[in-house]
mmCIF file of C-alpha atoms in Angstrom:
data_model
loop_
_atom_site.group_PDB
_atom_site.id
_atom_site.type_symbol
_atom_site.label_atom_id
_atom_site.label_comp_id
_atom_site.label_asym_id
_atom_site.label_seq_id
_atom_site.Cartn_x
_atom_site.Cartn_y
_atom_site.Cartn_z
ATOM 1 C CA MET A 1 6.481 13.795 52.903
ATOM 2 C CA ALA A 2 7.264 10.384 54.365
ATOM 3 C CA GLU A 3 9.552 9.809 57.334
ATOM 4 C CA THR A 4 13.244 10.622 57.018
ATOM 5 C CA LEU A 5 15.814 7.822 56.856
ATOM 6 C CA SER A 6 18.687 8.089 59.324
ATOM 7 C CA SER A 7 20.894 5.137 58.365
ATOM 8 C CA LEU A 8 21.454 2.526 55.693
ATOM 9 C CA GLN A 9 19.695 -0.064 57.855
ATOM 10 C CA ASP A 10 16.462 1.904 57.412
ATOM 11 C CA LEU A 11 16.691 1.349 53.654
ATOM 12 C CA LYS A 12 16.798 -2.419 54.105
ATOM 13 C CA SER A 13 13.671 -2.570 56.221
ATOM 14 C CA PRO A 14 10.682 -4.068 54.371
ATOM 15 C CA ASP A 15 8.376 -1.152 55.237
ATOM 16 C CA ALA A 16 10.672 1.528 53.751
ATOM 17 C CA ALA A 17 9.265 1.647 50.216
ATOM 18 C CA PRO A 18 7.236 -0.936 48.360
ATOM 19 C CA THR A 19 8.716 -1.914 44.998
ATOM 20 C CA PRO A 20 6.344 -1.231 42.128
ATOM 21 C CA GLU A 21 5.088 -4.326 40.343
ATOM 22 C CA ALA A 22 5.426 -4.764 36.610
ATOM 23 C CA PRO A 23 2.253 -3.828 34.737
ATOM 24 C CA ARG A 24 -0.112 -6.707 34.038
ATOM 25 C CA TYR A 25 -1.213 -7.021 30.434
ATOM 26 C CA VAL A 26 -4.640 -8.525 29.868
ATOM 27 C CA GLN A 27 -6.380 -9.847 26.800
ATOM 28 C CA LYS A 28 -8.391 -7.171 24.951
ATOM 29 C CA LEU A 29 -11.069 -8.490 22.595
ATOM 30 C CA ASP A 30 -14.101 -6.912 20.951
ATOM 31 C CA LYS A 31 -17.612 -8.398 20.787
ATOM 32 C CA GLN A 32 -16.711 -10.551 17.751
ATOM 33 C CA GLY A 33 -13.731 -12.099 19.578
ATOM 34 C CA ARG A 34 -11.123 -10.126 17.621
ATOM 35 C CA ALA A 35 -8.083 -8.241 18.840
ATOM 36 C CA TYR A 36 -7.460 -4.819 17.267
ATOM 37 C CA ALA A 37 -4.404 -2.596 16.981
ATOM 38 C CA THR A 38 -3.142 0.341 14.942
ATOM 39 C CA GLY A 39 0.328 0.283 13.414
ATOM 40 C CA LYS A 40 2.242 3.187 11.901
ATOM 41 C CA ARG A 41 5.343 3.582 9.730
ATOM 42 C CA LYS A 42 6.397 6.711 7.791
ATOM 43 C CA ASP A 43 3.083 8.116 6.467
ATOM 44 C CA ALA A 44 1.263 4.761 6.460
ATOM 45 C CA VAL A 45 -1.375 3.820 9.028
ATOM 46 C CA ALA A 46 -2.632 0.229 9.315
ATOM 47 C CA ARG A 47 -5.631 -0.984 11.288
ATOM 48 C CA VAL A 48 -5.283 -4.709 12.061
ATOM 49 C CA TRP A 49 -7.876 -7.165 13.399
ATOM 50 C CA ILE A 50 -6.896 -10.758 14.242
ATOM 51 C CA ARG A 51 -9.061 -13.725 15.165
ATOM 52 C CA PRO A 52 -8.372 -17.460 15.396
ATOM 53 C CA GLY A 53 -8.634 -19.096 12.007
ATOM 54 C CA SER A 54 -6.832 -20.798 9.165
ATOM 55 C CA GLY A 55 -4.248 -18.116 8.389
ATOM 56 C CA LYS A 56 -6.169 -16.093 5.772
ATOM 57 C CA ILE A 57 -4.830 -12.541 5.350
ATOM 58 C CA VAL A 58 -6.972 -9.860 3.690
ATOM 59 C CA VAL A 59 -5.532 -6.386 3.056
ATOM 60 C CA ASN A 60 -7.977 -3.682 1.884
ATOM 61 C CA THR A 61 -10.449 -6.413 0.743
ATOM 62 C CA LYS A 62 -7.752 -8.091 -1.399
ATOM 63 C CA PRO A 63 -5.707 -11.229 -0.662
ATOM 64 C CA VAL A 64 -2.236 -10.459 0.671
ATOM 65 C CA GLU A 65 -0.606 -12.029 -2.414
ATOM 66 C CA VAL A 66 -2.381 -9.488 -4.642
ATOM 67 C CA TYR A 67 -1.922 -6.375 -2.483
ATOM 68 C CA PHE A 68 1.695 -7.032 -1.467
ATOM 69 C CA ALA A 69 2.951 -8.669 -4.663
ATOM 70 C CA ARG A 70 6.652 -8.603 -3.715
ATOM 71 C CA PRO A 71 7.706 -11.542 -1.511
ATOM 72 C CA VAL A 72 9.907 -9.283 0.644
ATOM 73 C CA LEU A 73 6.877 -7.215 1.704
ATOM 74 C CA ARG A 74 4.914 -10.364 2.612
ATOM 75 C CA MET A 75 7.903 -11.599 4.624
ATOM 76 C CA ILE A 76 8.070 -8.280 6.542
ATOM 77 C CA LEU A 77 4.340 -8.512 7.203
ATOM 78 C CA GLN A 78 4.538 -12.046 8.661
ATOM 79 C CA GLN A 79 7.622 -11.602 10.875
ATOM 80 C CA PRO A 80 5.625 -11.215 14.131
ATOM 81 C CA LEU A 81 3.747 -14.469 13.400
ATOM 82 C CA ALA A 82 7.041 -16.272 12.745
ATOM 83 C CA ILE A 83 8.605 -14.994 15.996
ATOM 84 C CA ALA A 84 5.500 -15.993 17.973
ATOM 85 C CA GLN A 85 5.315 -19.345 16.109
ATOM 86 C CA ARG A 86 1.660 -18.691 15.239
ATOM 87 C CA HIS A 87 1.828 -19.186 11.450
ATOM 88 C CA GLY A 88 -1.570 -20.216 10.079
ATOM 89 C CA GLN A 89 -3.382 -19.866 13.411
ATOM 90 C CA TYR A 90 -4.953 -16.418 12.945
ATOM 91 C CA ASP A 91 -7.061 -14.758 10.259
ATOM 92 C CA LEU A 92 -5.995 -11.167 9.630
ATOM 93 C CA THR A 93 -8.155 -8.337 8.347
ATOM 94 C CA VAL A 94 -6.119 -5.242 7.544
ATOM 95 C CA SER A 95 -7.075 -1.751 6.438
ATOM 96 C CA VAL A 96 -4.044 0.298 5.422
ATOM 97 C CA ALA A 97 -3.762 3.801 3.976
ATOM 98 C CA GLY A 98 -1.087 6.373 3.210
ATOM 99 C CA GLY A 99 2.541 6.104 2.208
ATOM 100 C CA GLY A 100 4.031 3.572 -0.177
ATOM 101 C CA LEU A 101 4.022 -0.203 -0.149
ATOM 102 C CA SER A 102 7.170 -0.495 1.974
ATOM 103 C CA GLY A 103 5.818 1.844 4.641
ATOM 104 C CA GLN A 104 2.459 0.067 4.537
ATOM 105 C CA ALA A 105 4.113 -3.319 5.087
ATOM 106 C CA GLY A 106 6.004 -1.893 8.064
ATOM 107 C CA ALA A 107 2.785 -0.397 9.441
ATOM 108 C CA VAL A 108 0.987 -3.739 9.128
ATOM 109 C CA ARG A 109 3.892 -5.476 10.908
ATOM 110 C CA HIS A 110 3.695 -2.961 13.756
ATOM 111 C CA GLY A 111 -0.094 -3.293 14.016
ATOM 112 C CA LEU A 112 0.021 -7.092 13.846
ATOM 113 C CA ALA A 113 2.575 -7.264 16.668
ATOM 114 C CA LYS A 114 0.421 -4.990 18.836
ATOM 115 C CA ALA A 115 -2.721 -6.995 18.021
ATOM 116 C CA LEU A 116 -0.934 -10.242 18.927
ATOM 117 C CA THR A 117 -0.021 -8.786 22.317
ATOM 118 C CA ASN A 118 -3.652 -7.756 22.807
ATOM 119 C CA TYR A 119 -4.798 -11.302 21.988
ATOM 120 C CA GLU A 120 -1.988 -13.166 23.799
ATOM 121 C CA PRO A 121 -0.244 -10.927 26.372
ATOM 122 C CA ASP A 122 2.346 -13.670 27.028
ATOM 123 C CA LEU A 123 3.869 -13.003 23.569
ATOM 124 C CA ARG A 124 4.832 -9.442 24.518
ATOM 125 C CA PRO A 125 8.423 -10.132 25.707
ATOM 126 C CA ALA A 126 9.369 -12.021 22.530
ATOM 127 C CA LEU A 127 7.896 -9.373 20.236
ATOM 128 C CA LYS A 128 9.393 -6.547 22.291
ATOM 129 C CA ARG A 129 12.846 -8.163 22.130
ATOM 130 C CA GLU A 130 12.668 -8.218 18.317
ATOM 131 C CA GLY A 131 11.613 -4.547 18.228
ATOM 132 C CA PHE A 132 8.223 -5.092 16.590
ATOM 133 C CA LEU A 133 6.300 -3.136 19.232
ATOM 134 C CA THR A 134 8.409 -0.001 18.803
ATOM 135 C CA ARG A 135 7.069 2.647 16.427
ATOM 136 C CA ASP A 136 9.769 3.537 13.880
ATOM 137 C CA ALA A 137 9.652 7.337 14.166
ATOM 138 C CA ARG A 138 11.774 8.080 11.087
ATOM 139 C CA VAL A 139 9.862 10.205 8.590
ATOM 140 C CA VAL A 140 10.867 12.170 5.503
ATOM 141 C CA GLU A 141 12.625 15.424 6.338
ATOM 142 C CA ARG A 142 10.900 18.555 5.047
ATOM 143 C CA LYS A 143 12.321 20.716 2.261
ATOM 144 C CA LYS A 144 13.988 23.935 3.394
ATOM 145 C CA TYR A 145 13.900 27.242 1.501
ATOM 146 C CA GLY A 146 17.069 28.076 -0.391
ATOM 147 C CA LYS A 147 17.697 24.361 -0.962
ATOM 148 C CA LYS A 148 16.840 22.079 -3.837
ATOM 149 C CA LYS A 149 15.685 19.309 -1.491
ATOM 150 C CA ALA A 150 15.812 18.896 2.307
ATOM 151 C CA ARG A 151 19.605 19.282 2.451
ATOM 152 C CA ARG A 152 20.849 19.355 -1.151
ATOM 153 C CA SER A 153 21.970 22.766 -2.340
ATOM 154 C CA PHE A 154 21.639 24.117 -5.852
ATOM 155 C CA GLN A 155 24.609 23.477 -8.122
ATOM 156 C CA PHE A 156 27.313 26.088 -7.650
ATOM 157 C CA SER A 157 29.207 27.589 -10.591
ATOM 158 C CA LYS A 158 31.874 30.278 -10.199
ATOM 159 C CA ARG A 159 31.561 31.531 -13.798
#
């Protein structure tokens, strides 16, 4: 163990304990110049690749307007780009599986935010502040025996 401190003045000395530096985030790109990340939400898993481009978004080989037909889902999907003010600057290729459309849109949002931080590490504080880098851990509760659903009991009748 290190030396023992005898007074409060010892704590103030510069050689007492070095303060740890914040981790440095660096750009992570593959050989094609793309940034990759995996996003998850409920049972959905999205794999997201971004590269500089004109703003074209392809989800499971379909345009985003066809795959996510509801405007609310497209808005959820593009929130990280709006926060980072990078609308129309990146082409997105997304492969998503599992869950429903709402969970898939949330998974793509999570993956896109992580991929943006891999491409531009300076965007991390803004995306972190909005909560886009945090995995939403809420999943469907399992059904228990003796119950009709996870918590709902069977209807009770006295007679």
